[in-house]
């Protein structure tokens, strides 16, 4: 019969010693969290979690807790080289009179965004089929390089079409770089990518899940950006991933309604700069992310256009939530209207206060949200914010039957935003995102017309969450506690 080794048991620390070690562990971890200067609510929540579950709490924190990624040296390196590639154009854009674009453009520049530049054409796509046809034409016309950064790149017919177009470009001698998020595109395996690589294309996975900690980052930081740049002259960004979900043939919960913008002209330089920075990080080539030949070919001189566009990147490597500050400032300065389309609406306190204050001032505040998303938890949490907005005078529409995935914002008659960021904590503070800010009536009017067409297949929300059944309200309130990770 087995008997315990009493000598071994005697060698174990006493319960008192274990208690002291546990307390020291919690105090040390709590000090680390305090130094991050989160909101008091988030800080207290993490400290309580560590106190209740010291080992599990720290493990969870290491995966999803860190909210900053130190890439300042890398950013400065890439910015310096990229700016040097088109220094004169950059200086001209920065020195221009920005008064017609208001204080928003200057705020974005202070938040490290490139200055506004002109575009010859700005085209909106609200249907995936039209978008991918235009994308394939531009990929076929590319002569020097194609850069693609995508959160979701699916293993389906649409993904196969785009991969085939990229491989064809590489075979023509075009420099092709594809950057996909490791968490967002898990099914895009080596076999599917082999033809592109064999043709000479380069493929990288952003922040691989299994090795992210080895690089000093966090698996919680994802690139949620959708960027395509062809020859530094044509660029796409917006909500559309590479997926059959965007096709008109998609049905049921697989059918999504999204918005993407195609830009042609010097304004594409901002998208190019945003891609190059993430490519340098993903490849680990902080000193020389691109060939020694220089970056000039990636920022070609472009004739001026009639549209003003500013590309504003954001991410956890910045000291503040750039996309959040941009929205709050725009909403705070609104005088006539604020029309927002977003799939996931779990705003922070600043965003909610800006929206309710605008509505109370008499601004026409409208939110267009999906009737149902792909996350019941997000749906439940989102509902808890509706009553405050409705009480302030804002109006909310619920879109159906397709899943609404567009991310747009209209402010008055002369500012429009199309981007990749949702109005939730993940997009505002954890993900790498990008937003195209449109200044001027023509492009903004097109965005407004698209918003109004969407309202035709949406229904206004009139019921209050406070009138919902008790269990529904309880579940929604519980979901709201998860807002920092939604």
Coordinates of C-alpha atoms in Angstrom, one line a residue:
X1 CA 0.0 0.0 0.0
X2 CA 1.3 3.5 -0.9
X3 CA 2.3 5.8 2.0
X4 CA 3.0 9.5 1.7
X5 CA 6.6 10.7 2.0
X6 CA 6.4 12.7 5.2
X7 CA 9.8 14.2 4.6
X8 CA 8.6 15.7 1.3
X9 CA 5.4 17.0 2.9
X10 CA 7.5 18.6 5.7
X11 CA 9.6 20.4 3.0
X12 CA 6.5 22.2 1.5
X13 CA 5.9 25.8 2.7
X14 CA 3.5 26.2 5.5
X15 CA 0.0 27.7 4.8
X16 CA 1.2 30.9 6.4
X17 CA 4.1 31.2 4.1
X18 CA 1.9 30.4 1.1
X19 CA -0.5 33.1 2.2
X20 CA 2.3 35.7 2.4
X21 CA 3.6 34.7 -1.1
X22 CA 0.1 34.9 -2.5
X23 CA -0.4 38.3 -1.0
X24 CA 3.0 39.5 -2.4
X25 CA 2.0 38.2 -5.8
X26 CA -1.3 40.0 -5.8
X27 CA 0.3 43.3 -4.6
X28 CA 3.0 43.1 -7.2
X29 CA 0.5 42.4 -10.0
X30 CA -1.8 45.1 -8.7
X31 CA 1.0 47.7 -8.8
X32 CA 1.7 46.8 -12.4
X33 CA -2.0 47.4 -13.3
X34 CA -2.1 50.7 -11.3
X35 CA 0.9 52.0 -13.3
X36 CA -1.1 51.5 -16.6
X37 CA -3.5 54.2 -15.5
X38 CA -6.7 52.7 -16.8
X39 CA -10.1 54.0 -15.8
X40 CA -10.8 53.5 -12.1
X41 CA -13.6 51.0 -12.9
X42 CA -11.3 48.8 -15.1
X43 CA -8.4 49.1 -12.6
X44 CA -10.6 48.0 -9.7
X45 CA -12.1 45.1 -11.7
X46 CA -8.7 43.7 -12.5
X47 CA -7.4 44.0 -9.0
X48 CA -10.5 42.3 -7.6
X49 CA -10.1 39.5 -10.1
X50 CA -6.4 39.1 -9.1
X51 CA -7.4 39.0 -5.4
X52 CA -10.1 36.4 -5.9
X53 CA -8.1 34.2 -8.3
X54 CA -4.4 35.1 -8.1
X55 CA -3.0 32.5 -10.5
X56 CA -5.9 32.4 -12.9
X57 CA -6.3 36.2 -12.8
X58 CA -2.7 36.8 -13.7
X59 CA -2.8 34.2 -16.5
X60 CA -6.0 35.9 -18.0
X61 CA -4.4 39.3 -17.6
X62 CA -1.3 38.3 -19.6
X63 CA -3.5 37.2 -22.5
X64 CA -6.2 39.9 -22.6
X65 CA -5.1 42.6 -20.1
X66 CA -2.2 44.6 -21.6
X67 CA -3.5 47.5 -23.6
X68 CA -0.4 49.1 -24.9
X69 CA 2.2 47.8 -27.3
X70 CA 5.6 49.6 -27.3
X71 CA 6.3 50.3 -31.0
X72 CA 7.4 53.9 -30.7
X73 CA 10.9 53.3 -31.9
X74 CA 9.6 51.3 -34.8
X75 CA 7.0 54.0 -35.7
X76 CA 9.6 56.7 -35.6
X77 CA 11.9 54.7 -37.8
X78 CA 9.2 54.0 -40.4
X79 CA 7.7 57.5 -40.3
X80 CA 11.1 59.0 -40.8
X81 CA 11.9 56.8 -43.8
X82 CA 8.4 57.1 -45.3
X83 CA 8.3 60.8 -44.8
X84 CA 11.7 61.1 -46.5
X85 CA 10.3 59.2 -49.5
X86 CA 7.8 62.0 -50.2
X87 CA 9.0 64.8 -47.9
X88 CA 8.1 67.6 -50.2
X89 CA 4.5 66.4 -50.7
X90 CA 4.2 65.8 -46.9
X91 CA 5.4 69.3 -46.1
X92 CA 3.1 70.8 -48.7
X93 CA 0.1 68.9 -47.3
X94 CA 1.0 69.9 -43.7
X95 CA 1.6 73.6 -44.6
X96 CA -1.6 74.0 -46.5
X97 CA -4.5 76.0 -45.1
X98 CA -6.6 73.5 -43.2
X99 CA -9.2 76.0 -42.1
X100 CA -11.8 74.6 -44.6
X101 CA -11.4 71.2 -42.8
X102 CA -11.8 72.7 -39.3
X103 CA -10.1 71.7 -36.1
X104 CA -10.6 68.0 -36.7
X105 CA -7.8 67.8 -39.3
X106 CA -5.4 69.5 -36.9
X107 CA -6.4 67.2 -34.1
X108 CA -5.7 64.2 -36.2
X109 CA -2.2 65.5 -37.1
X110 CA -1.5 66.1 -33.4
X111 CA -2.5 62.5 -32.8
X112 CA 0.3 61.4 -35.3
X113 CA -1.9 61.0 -38.3
X114 CA -0.7 62.1 -41.8
X115 CA -2.1 65.4 -43.0
X116 CA -5.1 65.5 -45.4
X117 CA -4.2 65.0 -49.0
X118 CA -6.3 65.2 -52.2
X119 CA -8.0 62.4 -54.1
X120 CA -9.2 62.5 -57.7
X121 CA -12.0 60.0 -57.0
X122 CA -13.8 58.8 -54.0
X123 CA -16.1 55.9 -54.6
X124 CA -18.3 54.1 -52.0
X125 CA -19.2 50.4 -52.2
X126 CA -22.1 49.1 -50.2
X127 CA -22.3 45.7 -52.0
X128 CA -19.5 43.1 -51.8
X129 CA -19.8 42.0 -55.4
X130 CA -19.2 45.5 -56.8
X131 CA -16.3 46.0 -54.4
X132 CA -14.5 42.8 -55.3
X133 CA -15.0 43.4 -59.1
X134 CA -13.4 46.8 -58.7
X135 CA -10.6 45.3 -56.6
X136 CA -9.9 42.6 -59.1
X137 CA -9.6 45.2 -61.9
X138 CA -7.1 47.3 -59.8
X139 CA -5.1 44.2 -58.9
X140 CA -4.9 43.3 -62.6
X141 CA -3.8 46.8 -63.5
X142 CA -1.0 47.0 -60.9
X143 CA 2.5 47.4 -62.2
X144 CA 4.8 48.0 -59.3
X145 CA 3.4 46.7 -56.0
X146 CA 0.2 45.5 -54.2
X147 CA -0.1 45.7 -50.5
X148 CA -2.9 44.0 -48.7
X149 CA -3.7 44.0 -44.9
X150 CA -6.8 42.1 -43.9
X151 CA -8.3 41.0 -40.6
X152 CA -10.4 38.2 -42.1
X153 CA -9.3 36.5 -45.3
X154 CA -11.6 33.5 -45.7
X155 CA -11.0 30.1 -47.3
X156 CA -13.9 30.4 -49.7
X157 CA -14.7 31.4 -53.2
X158 CA -14.1 35.1 -52.6
X159 CA -10.8 34.3 -50.9
X160 CA -9.8 32.1 -53.8
X161 CA -10.6 34.9 -56.3
X162 CA -8.5 37.4 -54.5
X163 CA -5.6 35.0 -53.9
X164 CA -5.6 34.1 -57.7
X165 CA -5.5 37.8 -58.6
X166 CA -2.6 38.4 -56.2
X167 CA -0.7 35.4 -57.6
X168 CA -1.3 36.6 -61.1
X169 CA 0.1 40.0 -60.2
X170 CA 3.2 38.4 -58.6
X171 CA 3.8 36.4 -61.8
X172 CA 3.8 39.6 -63.8
X173 CA 6.7 40.8 -61.6
X174 CA 4.6 43.0 -59.3
X175 CA 5.7 43.1 -55.7
X176 CA 2.9 41.5 -53.7
X177 CA 2.7 41.7 -49.9
X178 CA -0.2 40.1 -48.0
X179 CA -0.5 40.7 -44.2
X180 CA -3.4 38.8 -42.5
X181 CA -4.3 38.7 -38.8
X182 CA -3.5 35.4 -37.2
X183 CA -6.6 35.3 -35.1
X184 CA -8.9 36.6 -37.8
X185 CA -7.7 34.3 -40.6
X186 CA -7.0 31.0 -38.9
X187 CA -8.1 28.9 -41.9
X188 CA -5.8 30.6 -44.4
X189 CA -3.2 27.8 -44.4
X190 CA 0.1 27.2 -46.1
X191 CA -1.5 25.1 -48.9
X192 CA -3.8 27.9 -50.0
X193 CA -1.0 30.4 -49.9
X194 CA 1.5 28.2 -51.7
X195 CA 0.6 29.5 -55.3
X196 CA 1.1 33.1 -54.2
X197 CA 4.4 32.4 -52.5
X198 CA 5.6 30.3 -55.4
X199 CA 4.8 33.2 -57.7
X200 CA 7.1 35.5 -55.6
X201 CA 4.5 37.0 -53.3
X202 CA 5.3 37.6 -49.6
X203 CA 2.9 36.6 -46.8
X204 CA 3.0 37.4 -43.1
X205 CA 0.7 36.7 -40.2
X206 CA 0.2 39.6 -37.8
X207 CA 1.0 38.8 -34.1
X208 CA 0.8 35.0 -34.3
X209 CA -1.2 33.7 -31.4
X210 CA 1.3 31.1 -30.2
X211 CA 4.4 33.3 -30.2
X212 CA 2.9 36.8 -29.4
X213 CA 4.2 36.7 -25.8
X214 CA 7.7 35.8 -27.1
X215 CA 7.7 39.1 -29.0
X216 CA 6.7 41.0 -25.9
X217 CA 3.3 41.7 -27.2
X218 CA -0.1 40.3 -26.3
X219 CA -2.5 37.9 -28.1
X220 CA -5.1 40.5 -27.4
X221 CA -3.7 43.0 -29.9
X222 CA -5.1 42.3 -33.4
X223 CA -4.9 44.2 -36.7
X224 CA -8.6 44.8 -37.6
X225 CA -7.6 46.9 -40.6
X226 CA -8.7 46.3 -44.1
X227 CA -6.3 48.0 -46.5
X228 CA -5.4 47.5 -50.1
X229 CA -2.9 49.7 -51.9
X230 CA -2.1 49.3 -55.6
X231 CA 1.0 51.2 -56.9
X232 CA 0.6 53.8 -54.3
X233 CA -2.1 55.4 -56.4
X234 CA -5.3 53.4 -55.6
X235 CA -6.4 52.3 -52.2
X236 CA -9.3 50.6 -50.4
X237 CA -10.4 50.7 -46.8
X238 CA -13.6 50.2 -44.8
X239 CA -15.5 47.3 -43.2
X240 CA -15.3 44.7 -45.9
X241 CA -13.1 41.6 -45.2
X242 CA -12.3 39.0 -47.9
X243 CA -15.2 36.7 -47.5
X244 CA -18.3 35.3 -49.2
X245 CA -20.4 37.0 -46.4
X246 CA -20.2 40.2 -48.5
X247 CA -21.7 38.5 -51.6
X248 CA -25.3 39.1 -52.7
X249 CA -25.6 35.3 -52.8
X250 CA -25.1 35.0 -49.1
X251 CA -28.3 34.2 -47.1
X252 CA -29.4 34.2 -43.5
X253 CA -26.8 35.0 -40.9
X254 CA -24.0 34.7 -43.4
X255 CA -25.3 37.8 -45.3
X256 CA -23.6 41.0 -44.3
X257 CA -24.1 44.6 -45.4
X258 CA -20.9 46.7 -45.4
X259 CA -19.3 49.8 -46.7
X260 CA -15.9 50.3 -48.2
X261 CA -14.3 53.3 -50.0
X262 CA -12.0 53.3 -53.0
X263 CA -9.6 56.3 -53.1
X264 CA -7.5 57.3 -56.1
X265 CA -4.8 60.0 -55.7
X266 CA -2.3 61.3 -53.2
X267 CA -4.6 60.6 -50.2
X268 CA -3.6 56.9 -50.7
X269 CA -0.2 57.8 -49.2
X270 CA -1.8 57.6 -45.7
X271 CA -3.0 54.1 -46.3
X272 CA 0.5 53.2 -47.6
X273 CA 2.2 54.6 -44.6
X274 CA -0.2 52.7 -42.3
X275 CA 0.5 49.4 -44.1
X276 CA 4.3 49.8 -44.1
X277 CA 4.4 50.4 -40.4
X278 CA 2.5 47.2 -39.6
X279 CA 4.4 45.2 -42.2
X280 CA 7.7 46.3 -40.5
X281 CA 6.3 45.1 -37.2
X282 CA 5.0 41.8 -38.5
X283 CA 8.3 41.0 -40.3
X284 CA 10.4 42.1 -37.3
X285 CA 12.6 44.2 -39.7
X286 CA 12.6 47.4 -37.6
X287 CA 15.8 48.8 -39.1
X288 CA 15.0 48.2 -42.8
X289 CA 11.4 47.1 -43.4
X290 CA 11.7 47.5 -47.1
X291 CA 14.4 47.1 -49.8
X292 CA 17.4 49.4 -49.7
X293 CA 16.2 51.0 -53.0
X294 CA 14.1 53.3 -50.9
X295 CA 10.5 54.1 -50.5
X296 CA 10.0 56.7 -53.2
X297 CA 8.3 54.3 -55.6
X298 CA 5.7 53.6 -52.9
X299 CA 4.7 57.3 -52.7
X300 CA 4.4 58.5 -56.4
X301 CA 3.6 62.1 -57.2
X302 CA 0.0 62.4 -58.0
X303 CA -1.9 65.3 -59.6
X304 CA -4.2 67.2 -57.3
X305 CA -7.9 66.1 -56.9
X306 CA -11.1 67.7 -55.8
X307 CA -11.6 65.6 -52.7
X308 CA -9.9 66.1 -49.3
X309 CA -9.2 62.8 -47.5
X310 CA -7.2 62.2 -44.3
X311 CA -6.1 58.7 -43.3
X312 CA -6.1 58.3 -39.5
X313 CA -4.5 55.1 -38.1
X314 CA -5.0 54.0 -34.5
X315 CA -3.8 51.2 -32.2
X316 CA -2.6 50.1 -28.8
X317 CA 0.8 51.4 -29.6
X318 CA -0.4 54.9 -29.2
X319 CA -0.7 56.8 -25.9
X320 CA -4.4 57.6 -26.5
X321 CA -7.4 56.2 -28.4
X322 CA -7.0 58.2 -31.6
X323 CA -10.1 56.9 -33.2
X324 CA -12.1 57.5 -30.0
X325 CA -10.8 61.1 -29.6
X326 CA -11.5 61.7 -33.3
X327 CA -15.2 60.7 -32.9
X328 CA -15.7 62.5 -29.6
X329 CA -14.2 65.7 -31.0
X330 CA -16.3 65.5 -34.2
X331 CA -19.5 64.8 -32.2
X332 CA -18.8 67.5 -29.7
X333 CA -18.4 70.1 -32.5
X334 CA -21.5 69.0 -34.4
X335 CA -24.2 71.7 -35.0
X336 CA -26.7 70.0 -37.3
X337 CA -26.4 66.2 -37.4
X338 CA -24.5 63.1 -36.3
X339 CA -25.4 60.0 -38.2
X340 CA -23.6 56.8 -37.1
X341 CA -23.6 53.3 -38.5
X342 CA -21.8 50.7 -36.5
X343 CA -22.3 46.9 -36.0
X344 CA -21.1 46.8 -32.4
X345 CA -22.1 49.7 -30.1
X346 CA -20.6 49.4 -26.7
X347 CA -19.4 52.9 -26.1
X348 CA -17.1 54.2 -23.4
X349 CA -18.2 57.0 -21.0
X350 CA -16.7 59.8 -23.2
X351 CA -18.4 58.5 -26.4
X352 CA -21.8 58.1 -24.7
X353 CA -21.6 61.5 -23.0
X354 CA -20.7 63.2 -26.4
X355 CA -23.7 61.6 -28.1
X356 CA -26.2 62.4 -25.4
X357 CA -24.9 65.9 -25.1
X358 CA -25.2 66.4 -28.8
X359 CA -28.8 65.2 -28.8
X360 CA -29.6 67.4 -25.8
X361 CA -28.3 70.4 -27.7
X362 CA -30.7 69.7 -30.5
X363 CA -28.3 68.0 -32.9
X364 CA -30.0 65.3 -35.1
X365 CA -28.4 62.2 -33.6
X366 CA -29.2 59.0 -35.4
X367 CA -27.7 55.5 -34.8
X368 CA -28.1 52.8 -37.3
X369 CA -27.4 49.4 -35.7
X370 CA -28.0 45.8 -36.7
X371 CA -31.1 44.1 -35.5
X372 CA -28.9 41.2 -34.5
X373 CA -25.2 40.7 -34.6
X374 CA -23.1 37.6 -34.6
X375 CA -22.6 38.0 -30.8
X376 CA -25.5 37.7 -28.3
X377 CA -23.3 39.1 -25.6
X378 CA -22.6 42.3 -27.6
X379 CA -26.3 42.6 -28.5
X380 CA -27.3 42.4 -24.8
X381 CA -24.6 44.9 -23.7
X382 CA -25.5 47.3 -26.5
X383 CA -29.1 47.5 -25.4
X384 CA -28.2 48.9 -22.0
X385 CA -26.9 52.1 -23.7
X386 CA -30.1 52.8 -25.7
X387 CA -32.3 54.2 -23.0
X388 CA -30.0 57.1 -22.2
X389 CA -29.7 58.1 -25.9
X390 CA -33.4 57.8 -26.5
X391 CA -34.2 59.9 -23.4
X392 CA -31.8 62.6 -24.6
X393 CA -33.6 62.8 -28.0
X394 CA -31.4 60.6 -30.2
X395 CA -33.0 58.2 -32.5
X396 CA -32.0 54.5 -33.1
X397 CA -32.8 52.3 -36.1
X398 CA -32.3 48.6 -36.2
X399 CA -31.3 47.3 -39.6
X400 CA -32.3 43.9 -41.1
X401 CA -32.4 41.3 -42.4
X402 CA -28.7 41.2 -43.2
X403 CA -26.1 41.7 -40.6
X404 CA -25.0 45.4 -40.7
X405 CA -21.2 45.6 -40.6
X406 CA -20.5 49.1 -41.9
X407 CA -18.6 51.6 -39.8
X408 CA -19.4 55.2 -40.9
X409 CA -20.0 58.6 -39.2
X410 CA -21.5 61.7 -40.7
X411 CA -21.1 65.1 -38.9
X412 CA -23.0 68.1 -40.3
X413 CA -22.6 68.6 -44.1
X414 CA -18.9 68.4 -44.5
X415 CA -17.3 65.6 -42.5
X416 CA -17.7 61.9 -43.1
X417 CA -15.8 58.9 -41.7
X418 CA -15.4 55.4 -43.2
X419 CA -13.2 53.0 -41.4
X420 CA -12.6 49.6 -39.8
X421 CA -13.3 50.6 -36.1
X422 CA -16.4 49.6 -34.3
X423 CA -17.7 51.8 -31.4
X424 CA -16.5 49.4 -28.7
X425 CA -13.6 49.0 -26.4
X426 CA -11.8 46.5 -28.5
X427 CA -11.7 48.8 -31.5
X428 CA -11.1 52.0 -29.5
X429 CA -8.2 50.6 -27.4
X430 CA -7.0 47.2 -28.4
X431 CA -7.2 46.7 -32.1
X432 CA -5.1 48.4 -34.9
X433 CA -7.7 50.3 -36.9
X434 CA -7.8 52.9 -39.7
X435 CA -10.3 55.6 -40.6
X436 CA -10.6 57.6 -43.8
X437 CA -12.0 61.1 -43.0
X438 CA -13.7 62.8 -45.9
X439 CA -13.9 66.6 -45.9
X440 CA -16.2 68.4 -48.3
X441 CA -19.8 68.1 -49.5
X442 CA -19.7 65.7 -52.5
X443 CA -18.3 62.6 -50.8
X444 CA -20.2 63.4 -47.6
X445 CA -23.5 63.7 -49.5
X446 CA -22.9 60.3 -51.1
X447 CA -22.4 58.8 -47.6
X448 CA -25.6 60.5 -46.4
X449 CA -27.6 59.1 -49.3
X450 CA -26.3 55.6 -48.5
X451 CA -27.3 56.1 -44.8
X452 CA -30.8 57.2 -45.8
X453 CA -31.2 54.1 -48.1
X454 CA -30.3 51.9 -45.2
X455 CA -33.0 53.5 -43.1
X456 CA -35.6 52.4 -45.6
X457 CA -35.0 48.7 -44.6
X458 CA -34.6 49.4 -40.9
X459 CA -37.1 50.0 -38.2
X460 CA -37.0 52.7 -35.5
X461 CA -36.5 51.5 -31.9
X462 CA -39.3 52.8 -29.6
X463 CA -39.2 50.4 -26.7
X464 CA -37.1 51.1 -23.7
X465 CA -34.8 48.5 -22.1
X466 CA -36.2 49.5 -18.7
X467 CA -39.5 48.0 -19.9
X468 CA -38.0 44.7 -20.8
X469 CA -38.7 41.5 -18.7
X470 CA -36.6 41.3 -15.5
X471 CA -34.4 38.4 -16.7
X472 CA -33.7 40.2 -20.0
X473 CA -32.6 43.3 -18.1
X474 CA -30.5 41.2 -15.7
X475 CA -28.7 39.4 -18.6
X476 CA -28.1 42.7 -20.4
X477 CA -26.7 44.3 -17.3
X478 CA -24.4 41.3 -16.7
X479 CA -23.2 41.5 -20.3
X480 CA -22.4 45.2 -19.8
X481 CA -19.8 44.2 -17.2
X482 CA -17.9 42.6 -20.0
X483 CA -17.8 45.9 -22.0
X484 CA -14.0 46.4 -21.5
X485 CA -13.4 43.2 -23.5
X486 CA -16.1 43.5 -26.1

